[in-house]
Amino acid sequence: MKGLSRRQFTLGALAAGTSYAGLVEYCAAQAAAAPATRNLPRTHAGKTVKVVWGNTPAYVASAEVAKEFTAASGINVEFSALPTAERYQKMVLDTTTNTNSFDIYLVAYQWKEQVAPFVIDHTNLDKEVAGIPAMNWDDYAPRALAAYSKVGDKLATIPINGDTSFTVWNKEAFQKAGLDPEQAPTTWKQLVENGTKLKQGDQFGYNMPAGKTIQTGCVWITLFHSFGGQYFDSAGKPLLDSKASVEAFRYMKEQLGPISPPGNLTWDFPEMIASVSSAQAAQGYMWAGGVGALYDPSKSKIAKAVGYAPTPETVLLGGWGLSVGSKSRSLDAAKLFIGWFTSPDIVKQTALLSLSPVRRSALLDPETNKKFPFFPSVLKGMEGNVATYAPIKDAEQVNIQIYDEANAVCSGTKTPEQGAAALQERVTTLLKRRGYIQ
């Protein structure tokens, strides 16, 4: 399982009951027949729109569906399928150097602050170009839309791929340990109590990652917000040596660590999901985008015993949006494409291909729910108490500093107090160097 992204793990679940090629063909046919496609004008026929795109199966398949847009509108769409790091580099270089070789960018929400000065405000997109379906912003959970897309009063992106942190568990293991297999832990304390009962023999009670990886940072961020933490005060100064910060480090070291497998000091997502799917860990931290893989009997020993729910107390959001560059050479054509692609009609079809939706309508649709029964729980998480990465341009650097210190605490080279103090010092230095604070 090493080397696969969390999105790629959903592929087996998607293909259950039909070939994946058949599913893509079905979704493309549905997209072609949808009102959003039938009502497309050919006003911009002959234009080309260039898009920074993803390279995982869901993105590749969604690009196939997008061929129906070209057939109906006459607008050619060129996708540059890139891994995450290269997407970021393309976006930064293309916008800051005024190259503008791309019309649309695929933006992780922690990058929205960086891209915001260089992209349009998408708020009134459907009023700006004829043929764009009504955007129906009420179709998004307000907190999720704000987290994914808003920078001040500007809607800098339109969400296309949403994710939420989940707790998953092995129902059979729960039952054997005398726990209710249908009852999710509602607090972190209850989760640890469950994990202690589940830790028996070669079976562990949790799958906590503790490597120098983003997943380690995600666990810390979820705990930090669950314990009442805030990244910054009203003046923008960091609050990362707070009681909540110390407690998050302590919880990882003293509560989750002892019930997790040894060797987790190098873990990232592949090891996390492998631990759960192999039944090594009977409970674990997971992303909604990875839950589907646990239902695939070719990859999962617990395919018939999967329990899932949003993480207790706080849900961390992950996700991506699309942004039209304000200096696009095919501005109206780019707006038309992004309006079509993010419309409810098309979002439902790309959701079936595992491009995890953010729209309520797709998350609650009977057809998508049949394939992905956990979608309503994703919406529940998005509508609850949500946490995000640090809301600054340098969120990626903050995440690195978080998981560096979490790894140090979990490995025993620093105490929780020392980890929190070091994180405060490092983030303060970063913010001063980048001009956020004096």
Tab-separated table of C-alpha atoms in Angstrom:
chain	number	residue	atom	x	y	z
A	1	MET	CA	0.000	0.000	0.000
A	2	LYS	CA	2.951	2.342	0.284
A	3	GLY	CA	3.164	5.129	-2.217
A	4	LEU	CA	-0.572	5.518	-2.876
A	5	SER	CA	-2.418	8.700	-2.033
A	6	ARG	CA	-5.590	8.659	0.025
A	7	ARG	CA	-7.586	9.454	-3.101
A	8	GLN	CA	-6.223	6.421	-4.911
A	9	PHE	CA	-7.482	4.157	-2.164
A	10	THR	CA	-11.065	4.981	-3.161
A	11	LEU	CA	-10.641	3.499	-6.605
A	12	GLY	CA	-11.405	-0.091	-5.617
A	13	ALA	CA	-14.600	0.917	-3.856
A	14	LEU	CA	-15.718	2.941	-6.846
A	15	ALA	CA	-15.290	0.053	-9.212
A	16	ALA	CA	-17.355	-2.361	-7.120
A	17	GLY	CA	-20.218	-3.650	-9.198
A	18	THR	CA	-19.092	-2.113	-12.473
A	19	SER	CA	-15.911	-1.484	-14.391
A	20	TYR	CA	-14.352	1.871	-13.717
A	21	ALA	CA	-14.312	2.632	-17.432
A	22	GLY	CA	-18.018	1.843	-17.510
A	23	LEU	CA	-18.634	4.176	-14.602
A	24	VAL	CA	-16.765	7.011	-16.322
A	25	GLU	CA	-18.796	6.411	-19.486
A	26	TYR	CA	-22.031	6.447	-17.500
A	27	CYS	CA	-21.161	9.700	-15.702
A	28	ALA	CA	-20.136	11.354	-18.961
A	29	ALA	CA	-23.454	10.369	-20.565
A	30	GLN	CA	-25.365	11.750	-17.571
A	31	ALA	CA	-23.363	14.976	-17.744
A	32	ALA	CA	-24.086	15.312	-21.470
A	33	ALA	CA	-27.826	15.010	-20.851
A	34	ALA	CA	-27.869	17.420	-17.881
A	35	PRO	CA	-29.527	20.860	-18.229
A	36	ALA	CA	-26.232	22.525	-17.279
A	37	THR	CA	-24.708	21.048	-20.447
A	38	ARG	CA	-27.693	21.314	-22.776
A	39	ASN	CA	-27.996	25.034	-21.986
A	40	LEU	CA	-24.358	25.877	-22.745
A	41	PRO	CA	-23.975	28.566	-25.426
A	42	ARG	CA	-21.449	28.321	-28.257
A	43	THR	CA	-20.595	32.000	-27.963
A	44	HIS	CA	-16.988	31.192	-27.066
A	45	ALA	CA	-16.452	28.257	-29.432
A	46	GLY	CA	-12.853	27.988	-30.590
A	47	LYS	CA	-11.399	29.368	-27.343
A	48	THR	CA	-8.957	27.305	-25.268
A	49	VAL	CA	-8.966	27.166	-21.485
A	50	LYS	CA	-5.847	25.858	-19.713
A	51	VAL	CA	-6.273	24.302	-16.283
A	52	VAL	CA	-3.803	23.284	-13.567
A	53	TRP	CA	-5.252	19.905	-12.621
A	54	GLY	CA	-4.751	16.875	-10.400
A	55	ASN	CA	-3.200	13.556	-11.402
A	56	THR	CA	-5.105	11.092	-9.206
A	57	PRO	CA	-7.821	8.796	-10.650
A	58	ALA	CA	-10.738	11.021	-9.645
A	59	TYR	CA	-9.250	14.028	-11.409
A	60	VAL	CA	-8.311	12.029	-14.496
A	61	ALA	CA	-11.830	10.596	-14.726
A	62	SER	CA	-13.439	14.002	-14.156
A	63	ALA	CA	-11.390	15.398	-17.037
A	64	GLU	CA	-13.020	12.739	-19.218
A	65	VAL	CA	-16.450	13.969	-18.132
A	66	ALA	CA	-15.351	17.520	-19.003
A	67	LYS	CA	-15.128	16.480	-22.659
A	68	GLU	CA	-18.914	16.885	-22.698
A	69	PHE	CA	-18.387	20.580	-21.970
A	70	THR	CA	-16.187	20.876	-25.042
A	71	ALA	CA	-18.686	18.998	-27.189
A	72	ALA	CA	-21.514	21.310	-26.136
A	73	SER	CA	-19.700	24.671	-25.986
A	74	GLY	CA	-16.943	24.318	-28.559
A	75	ILE	CA	-14.407	25.447	-25.927
A	76	ASN	CA	-11.287	23.303	-25.741
A	77	VAL	CA	-10.124	22.520	-22.196
A	78	GLU	CA	-6.484	21.535	-21.682
A	79	PHE	CA	-5.723	19.879	-18.341
A	80	SER	CA	-2.182	19.811	-16.962
A	81	ALA	CA	-2.341	16.854	-14.565
A	82	LEU	CA	0.238	17.459	-11.830
A	83	PRO	CA	1.102	16.151	-8.351
A	84	THR	CA	0.362	18.475	-5.440
A	85	ALA	CA	3.788	20.095	-5.083
A	86	GLU	CA	3.944	20.901	-8.781
A	87	ARG	CA	0.433	22.373	-8.735
A	88	TYR	CA	1.535	24.746	-6.028
A	89	GLN	CA	4.683	25.748	-7.916
A	90	LYS	CA	2.750	26.304	-11.153
A	91	MET	CA	0.172	28.448	-9.393
A	92	VAL	CA	2.732	30.608	-7.590
A	93	LEU	CA	5.036	31.113	-10.565
A	94	ASP	CA	2.252	31.713	-13.071
A	95	THR	CA	0.546	34.352	-10.934
A	96	THR	CA	3.426	36.166	-9.256
A	97	THR	CA	5.547	36.454	-12.403
A	98	ASN	CA	2.577	37.683	-14.431
A	99	THR	CA	3.106	34.833	-16.903
A	100	ASN	CA	-0.602	33.920	-16.901
A	101	SER	CA	-0.136	30.812	-19.017
A	102	PHE	CA	-3.044	29.143	-17.212
A	103	ASP	CA	-6.650	30.294	-17.010
A	104	ILE	CA	-7.791	28.187	-14.055
A	105	TYR	CA	-5.901	26.954	-10.971
A	106	LEU	CA	-6.592	23.983	-8.712
A	107	VAL	CA	-6.137	25.459	-5.241
A	108	ALA	CA	-5.755	23.693	-1.896
A	109	TYR	CA	-7.708	25.828	0.537
A	110	GLN	CA	-4.602	26.588	2.582
A	111	TRP	CA	-3.280	28.346	-0.548
A	112	LYS	CA	-6.316	30.582	-1.032
A	113	GLU	CA	-4.708	33.544	0.725
A	114	GLN	CA	-1.791	33.377	-1.702
A	115	VAL	CA	-3.864	33.105	-4.857
A	116	ALA	CA	-6.600	35.586	-3.854
A	117	PRO	CA	-4.903	38.751	-5.237
A	118	PHE	CA	-4.513	37.107	-8.649
A	119	VAL	CA	-7.948	35.582	-9.246
A	120	ILE	CA	-11.463	36.851	-9.828
A	121	ASP	CA	-14.187	37.147	-7.222
A	122	HIS	CA	-16.467	34.234	-8.080
A	123	THR	CA	-19.446	35.457	-6.050
A	124	ASN	CA	-21.546	36.667	-8.991
A	125	LEU	CA	-20.177	34.325	-11.635
A	126	ASP	CA	-23.612	33.244	-12.867
A	127	LYS	CA	-24.539	36.871	-13.539
A	128	GLU	CA	-21.388	37.645	-15.530
A	129	VAL	CA	-21.475	35.110	-18.377
A	130	ALA	CA	-24.552	33.791	-20.154
A	131	GLY	CA	-25.068	30.054	-19.818
A	132	ILE	CA	-23.615	29.612	-16.336
A	133	PRO	CA	-26.132	27.755	-14.152
A	134	ALA	CA	-27.253	29.384	-10.899
A	135	MET	CA	-24.398	28.910	-8.440
A	136	ASN	CA	-26.730	28.216	-5.491
A	137	TRP	CA	-24.277	29.144	-2.749
A	138	ASP	CA	-26.849	27.978	-0.183
A	139	ASP	CA	-26.108	24.462	-1.433
A	140	TYR	CA	-22.844	24.590	0.544
A	141	ALA	CA	-22.491	24.292	4.313
A	142	PRO	CA	-21.667	27.902	5.307
A	143	ARG	CA	-18.628	27.051	7.440
A	144	ALA	CA	-17.209	24.812	4.736
A	145	LEU	CA	-17.712	27.447	2.033
A	146	ALA	CA	-16.046	30.059	4.224
A	147	ALA	CA	-13.098	27.766	4.981
A	148	TYR	CA	-12.562	26.588	1.438
A	149	SER	CA	-13.218	29.767	-0.477
A	150	LYS	CA	-13.574	33.076	1.320
A	151	VAL	CA	-10.797	35.614	1.728
A	152	GLY	CA	-12.384	38.644	3.349
A	153	ASP	CA	-15.474	39.420	1.293
A	154	LYS	CA	-14.037	37.737	-1.796
A	155	LEU	CA	-14.929	34.246	-2.949
A	156	ALA	CA	-11.458	33.307	-4.147
A	157	THR	CA	-12.261	29.725	-5.138
A	158	ILE	CA	-15.238	27.471	-5.808
A	159	PRO	CA	-14.977	24.192	-3.849
A	160	ILE	CA	-14.755	21.040	-5.950
A	161	ASN	CA	-13.215	18.458	-3.644
A	162	GLY	CA	-13.996	18.422	0.047
A	163	ASP	CA	-12.722	16.196	2.793
A	164	THR	CA	-13.306	15.851	6.523
A	165	SER	CA	-11.510	14.035	9.309
A	166	PHE	CA	-13.225	10.826	10.423
A	167	THR	CA	-12.929	8.222	13.104
A	168	VAL	CA	-13.240	4.710	11.708
A	169	TRP	CA	-13.492	1.445	13.588
A	170	ASN	CA	-13.776	-2.306	13.199
A	171	LYS	CA	-17.294	-3.247	14.321
A	172	GLU	CA	-16.337	-6.878	14.933
A	173	ALA	CA	-13.467	-5.841	17.182
A	174	PHE	CA	-15.781	-3.455	19.045
A	175	GLN	CA	-18.259	-6.245	19.667
A	176	LYS	CA	-15.567	-8.629	20.927
A	177	ALA	CA	-14.320	-5.923	23.311
A	178	GLY	CA	-17.828	-5.389	24.712
A	179	LEU	CA	-18.305	-2.045	22.950
A	180	ASP	CA	-21.373	-0.975	21.004
A	181	PRO	CA	-20.360	-1.474	17.342
A	182	GLU	CA	-22.855	1.157	16.182
A	183	GLN	CA	-21.766	3.869	18.620
A	184	ALA	CA	-19.091	6.343	17.552
A	185	PRO	CA	-16.880	7.912	20.234
A	186	THR	CA	-18.238	11.384	20.923
A	187	THR	CA	-15.230	12.673	22.862
A	188	TRP	CA	-11.489	12.083	22.662
A	189	LYS	CA	-11.649	10.671	26.175
A	190	GLN	CA	-14.162	8.059	25.052
A	191	LEU	CA	-12.038	7.268	22.005
A	192	VAL	CA	-9.028	6.534	24.233
A	193	GLU	CA	-11.168	4.452	26.607
A	194	ASN	CA	-12.358	2.418	23.624
A	195	GLY	CA	-8.804	2.092	22.372
A	196	THR	CA	-7.580	0.798	25.713
A	197	LYS	CA	-10.213	-1.963	25.647
A	198	LEU	CA	-9.430	-2.771	22.014
A	199	LYS	CA	-5.664	-3.128	22.578
A	200	GLN	CA	-5.356	-6.881	22.923
A	201	GLY	CA	-2.533	-9.109	21.722
A	202	ASP	CA	-1.503	-8.047	18.236
A	203	GLN	CA	-4.470	-5.699	17.934
A	204	PHE	CA	-4.068	-2.007	18.740
A	205	GLY	CA	-6.619	0.599	19.722
A	206	TYR	CA	-5.692	3.456	17.356
A	207	ASN	CA	-3.617	4.287	14.278
A	208	MET	CA	-1.964	7.557	15.281
A	209	PRO	CA	0.719	8.735	12.842
A	210	ALA	CA	3.741	10.370	14.468
A	211	GLY	CA	6.122	10.855	11.549
A	212	LYS	CA	7.329	14.159	10.145
A	213	THR	CA	4.310	14.173	7.846
A	214	ILE	CA	1.216	16.255	7.291
A	215	GLN	CA	-1.030	13.539	8.766
A	216	THR	CA	0.725	13.917	12.120
A	217	GLY	CA	0.067	17.642	11.890
A	218	CYS	CA	-3.597	16.956	11.116
A	219	VAL	CA	-4.077	14.879	14.261
A	220	TRP	CA	-2.460	17.638	16.332
A	221	ILE	CA	-4.593	20.368	14.713
A	222	THR	CA	-7.787	18.387	15.350
A	223	LEU	CA	-6.872	17.867	19.004
A	224	PHE	CA	-5.697	21.469	19.433
A	225	HIS	CA	-9.043	22.861	18.281
A	226	SER	CA	-10.995	20.224	20.220
A	227	PHE	CA	-9.260	21.489	23.370
A	228	GLY	CA	-10.208	25.094	22.598
A	229	GLY	CA	-7.035	26.236	20.872
A	230	GLN	CA	-6.683	29.192	18.515
A	231	TYR	CA	-3.738	29.811	16.210
A	232	PHE	CA	-3.537	33.582	16.735
A	233	ASP	CA	-4.856	36.378	18.924
A	234	SER	CA	-6.718	39.406	17.576
A	235	ALA	CA	-3.408	41.110	16.727
A	236	GLY	CA	-2.176	38.125	14.738
A	237	LYS	CA	0.333	36.916	17.319
A	238	PRO	CA	0.589	33.125	17.716
A	239	LEU	CA	-0.982	31.303	20.646
A	240	LEU	CA	0.848	28.045	20.164
A	241	ASP	CA	2.284	27.706	23.655
A	242	SER	CA	-1.210	27.778	25.139
A	243	LYS	CA	-2.753	25.205	27.450
A	244	ALA	CA	-4.584	23.694	24.453
A	245	SER	CA	-1.307	23.317	22.560
A	246	VAL	CA	0.443	21.586	25.456
A	247	GLU	CA	-2.571	19.334	25.931
A	248	ALA	CA	-2.637	18.367	22.232
A	249	PHE	CA	1.020	17.328	22.375
A	250	ARG	CA	0.453	15.510	25.670
A	251	TYR	CA	-2.573	13.659	24.315
A	252	MET	CA	-0.624	12.395	21.335
A	253	LYS	CA	2.284	11.254	23.499
A	254	GLU	CA	0.505	9.904	26.574
A	255	GLN	CA	-2.965	8.863	25.415
A	256	LEU	CA	-2.984	8.002	21.707
A	257	GLY	CA	0.640	6.820	21.464
A	258	PRO	CA	0.337	3.911	23.928
A	259	ILE	CA	-2.665	2.432	22.101
A	260	SER	CA	-1.104	2.792	18.622
A	261	PRO	CA	1.282	0.326	16.908
A	262	PRO	CA	5.056	0.650	17.336
A	263	GLY	CA	6.971	2.083	14.404
A	264	ASN	CA	4.481	4.910	13.893
A	265	LEU	CA	7.203	7.560	14.223
A	266	THR	CA	7.608	7.353	10.441
A	267	TRP	CA	3.947	6.964	9.481
A	268	ASP	CA	2.036	8.919	6.853
A	269	PHE	CA	-1.368	8.192	5.304
A	270	PRO	CA	-0.554	4.865	3.591
A	271	GLU	CA	0.531	3.336	6.915
A	272	MET	CA	-2.523	4.759	8.691
A	273	ILE	CA	-5.005	3.184	6.298
A	274	ALA	CA	-3.033	-0.053	6.058
A	275	SER	CA	-3.153	-0.394	9.833
A	276	VAL	CA	-6.941	-0.150	9.878
A	277	SER	CA	-7.639	-2.165	6.722
A	278	SER	CA	-5.384	-5.009	7.918
A	279	ALA	CA	-7.210	-5.063	11.296
A	280	GLN	CA	-3.958	-4.182	13.094
A	281	ALA	CA	-5.670	-1.101	14.566
A	282	ALA	CA	-9.316	-1.508	15.520
A	283	GLN	CA	-9.943	2.243	15.529
A	284	GLY	CA	-8.320	5.118	13.723
A	285	TYR	CA	-8.007	8.607	12.270
A	286	MET	CA	-9.120	8.697	8.660
A	287	TRP	CA	-10.166	11.066	5.910
A	288	ALA	CA	-13.575	10.689	4.318
A	289	GLY	CA	-11.771	10.217	1.008
A	290	GLY	CA	-10.169	7.055	2.395
A	291	VAL	CA	-13.239	5.482	4.000
A	292	GLY	CA	-14.416	3.977	0.713
A	293	ALA	CA	-11.275	1.838	0.458
A	294	LEU	CA	-12.142	0.106	3.709
A	295	TYR	CA	-15.205	-1.367	1.975
A	296	ASP	CA	-13.110	-2.992	-0.743
A	297	PRO	CA	-12.626	-6.680	0.196
A	298	SER	CA	-9.589	-6.911	-2.070
A	299	LYS	CA	-7.804	-4.333	0.093
A	300	SER	CA	-9.537	-4.529	3.458
A	301	LYS	CA	-10.033	-7.275	6.039
A	302	ILE	CA	-12.802	-5.248	7.667
A	303	ALA	CA	-14.843	-4.617	4.508
A	304	LYS	CA	-18.006	-5.976	6.136
A	305	ALA	CA	-17.427	-4.354	9.518
A	306	VAL	CA	-16.655	-0.687	8.897
A	307	GLY	CA	-17.860	1.920	11.362
A	308	TYR	CA	-17.351	5.613	10.679
A	309	ALA	CA	-18.213	9.051	12.031
A	310	PRO	CA	-16.708	12.552	12.047
A	311	THR	CA	-13.847	12.930	14.517
A	312	PRO	CA	-15.078	13.708	18.029
A	313	GLU	CA	-15.552	17.311	19.157
A	314	THR	CA	-13.935	18.928	16.090
A	315	VAL	CA	-13.629	18.081	12.401
A	316	LEU	CA	-10.610	19.165	10.356
A	317	LEU	CA	-11.351	20.149	6.772
A	318	GLY	CA	-9.232	19.226	3.796
A	319	GLY	CA	-10.095	20.144	0.247
A	320	TRP	CA	-9.594	21.901	-3.069
A	321	GLY	CA	-11.232	24.588	-5.154
A	322	LEU	CA	-10.998	26.069	-8.632
A	323	SER	CA	-10.048	29.692	-9.321
A	324	VAL	CA	-10.162	31.687	-12.547
A	325	GLY	CA	-7.123	33.901	-13.020
A	326	SER	CA	-8.069	37.571	-13.296
A	327	LYS	CA	-5.687	37.979	-16.255
A	328	SER	CA	-6.889	34.920	-18.141
A	329	ARG	CA	-6.586	35.285	-21.901
A	330	SER	CA	-9.931	33.473	-22.264
A	331	LEU	CA	-11.685	34.989	-19.276
A	332	ASP	CA	-15.338	34.449	-20.165
A	333	ALA	CA	-14.668	30.947	-21.516
A	334	ALA	CA	-12.857	30.083	-18.278
A	335	LYS	CA	-15.746	31.445	-16.222
A	336	LEU	CA	-18.200	29.390	-18.276
A	337	PHE	CA	-16.201	26.216	-17.724
A	338	ILE	CA	-15.778	26.659	-13.985
A	339	GLY	CA	-19.458	27.565	-13.601
A	340	TRP	CA	-20.460	24.433	-15.508
A	341	PHE	CA	-18.013	22.130	-13.721
A	342	THR	CA	-19.089	23.252	-10.232
A	343	SER	CA	-22.835	23.211	-10.996
A	344	PRO	CA	-25.029	20.741	-9.059
A	345	ASP	CA	-25.651	18.710	-12.237
A	346	ILE	CA	-21.972	18.053	-12.875
A	347	VAL	CA	-20.837	17.838	-9.244
A	348	LYS	CA	-23.117	14.827	-8.799
A	349	GLN	CA	-21.403	13.028	-11.688
A	350	THR	CA	-17.860	13.801	-10.533
A	351	ALA	CA	-18.890	12.732	-7.018
A	352	LEU	CA	-19.674	9.276	-8.379
A	353	LEU	CA	-16.081	9.231	-9.655
A	354	SER	CA	-14.834	10.005	-6.094
A	355	LEU	CA	-14.183	13.720	-6.486
A	356	SER	CA	-15.613	14.247	-3.003
A	357	PRO	CA	-18.355	16.885	-3.214
A	358	VAL	CA	-18.906	19.887	-0.998
A	359	ARG	CA	-22.416	20.641	-2.268
A	360	ARG	CA	-25.202	19.447	0.032
A	361	SER	CA	-27.229	18.203	-2.940
A	362	ALA	CA	-24.494	15.768	-3.998
A	363	LEU	CA	-23.720	14.666	-0.445
A	364	LEU	CA	-27.389	13.777	0.121
A	365	ASP	CA	-28.233	12.400	-3.324
A	366	PRO	CA	-29.616	8.807	-3.226
A	367	GLU	CA	-27.391	7.658	-6.095
A	368	THR	CA	-24.158	9.006	-4.611
A	369	ASN	CA	-25.190	7.684	-1.173
A	370	LYS	CA	-25.696	4.197	-2.569
A	371	LYS	CA	-22.074	4.180	-3.716
A	372	PHE	CA	-20.704	6.215	-0.802
A	373	PRO	CA	-22.952	5.700	2.251
A	374	PHE	CA	-20.698	7.901	4.396
A	375	PHE	CA	-21.450	11.082	2.388
A	376	PRO	CA	-24.185	12.290	4.793
A	377	SER	CA	-21.643	11.985	7.616
A	378	VAL	CA	-19.269	14.197	5.622
A	379	LEU	CA	-21.974	16.857	5.499
A	380	LYS	CA	-22.618	16.414	9.218
A	381	GLY	CA	-18.938	17.080	9.842
A	382	MET	CA	-18.911	20.139	7.578
A	383	GLU	CA	-21.915	21.574	9.400
A	384	GLY	CA	-20.455	20.975	12.853
A	385	ASN	CA	-17.478	22.385	14.725
A	386	VAL	CA	-14.841	22.683	12.008
A	387	ALA	CA	-11.136	23.416	12.164
A	388	THR	CA	-8.850	24.488	9.332
A	389	TYR	CA	-5.172	24.936	8.703
A	390	ALA	CA	-3.759	28.282	9.826
A	391	PRO	CA	-5.545	31.017	7.828
A	392	ILE	CA	-2.410	32.685	6.465
A	393	LYS	CA	-0.413	32.484	3.236
A	394	ASP	CA	2.307	30.482	4.957
A	395	ALA	CA	0.019	27.771	6.318
A	396	GLU	CA	2.185	25.082	4.737
A	397	GLN	CA	5.202	26.247	6.741
A	398	VAL	CA	3.166	26.310	9.951
A	399	ASN	CA	2.005	22.734	9.259
A	400	ILE	CA	5.618	21.606	8.848
A	401	GLN	CA	6.566	23.176	12.165
A	402	ILE	CA	3.588	21.526	13.858
A	403	TYR	CA	4.458	18.028	12.714
A	404	ASP	CA	8.165	18.509	13.419
A	405	GLU	CA	7.387	19.305	17.052
A	406	ALA	CA	4.717	16.591	17.347
A	407	ASN	CA	7.252	14.041	16.106
A	408	ALA	CA	9.782	15.279	18.667
A	409	VAL	CA	7.266	14.984	21.505
A	410	CYS	CA	6.019	11.558	20.419
A	411	SER	CA	9.587	10.269	20.085
A	412	GLY	CA	10.402	11.495	23.598
A	413	THR	CA	13.105	13.989	22.628
A	414	LYS	CA	10.930	16.856	23.922
A	415	THR	CA	8.267	17.154	26.589
A	416	PRO	CA	4.811	18.473	25.614
A	417	GLU	CA	5.713	21.783	27.224
A	418	GLN	CA	8.976	21.979	25.304
A	419	GLY	CA	7.221	21.089	22.046
A	420	ALA	CA	4.645	23.854	22.561
A	421	ALA	CA	7.321	26.404	23.481
A	422	ALA	CA	9.413	25.478	20.434
A	423	LEU	CA	6.373	25.706	18.144
A	424	GLN	CA	5.514	29.135	19.525
A	425	GLU	CA	9.072	30.361	18.958
A	426	ARG	CA	9.335	28.941	15.437
A	427	VAL	CA	5.975	30.297	14.255
A	428	THR	CA	6.675	33.698	15.840
A	429	THR	CA	9.990	33.852	13.986
A	430	LEU	CA	8.267	32.897	10.740
A	431	LEU	CA	5.565	35.525	11.132
A	432	LYS	CA	8.112	38.239	11.910
A	433	ARG	CA	10.290	37.264	8.969
A	434	ARG	CA	7.300	37.322	6.586
A	435	GLY	CA	6.020	40.634	7.926
A	436	TYR	CA	2.822	39.467	9.627
A	437	ILE	CA	3.850	40.871	13.006
A	438	GLN	CA	6.602	43.132	14.362
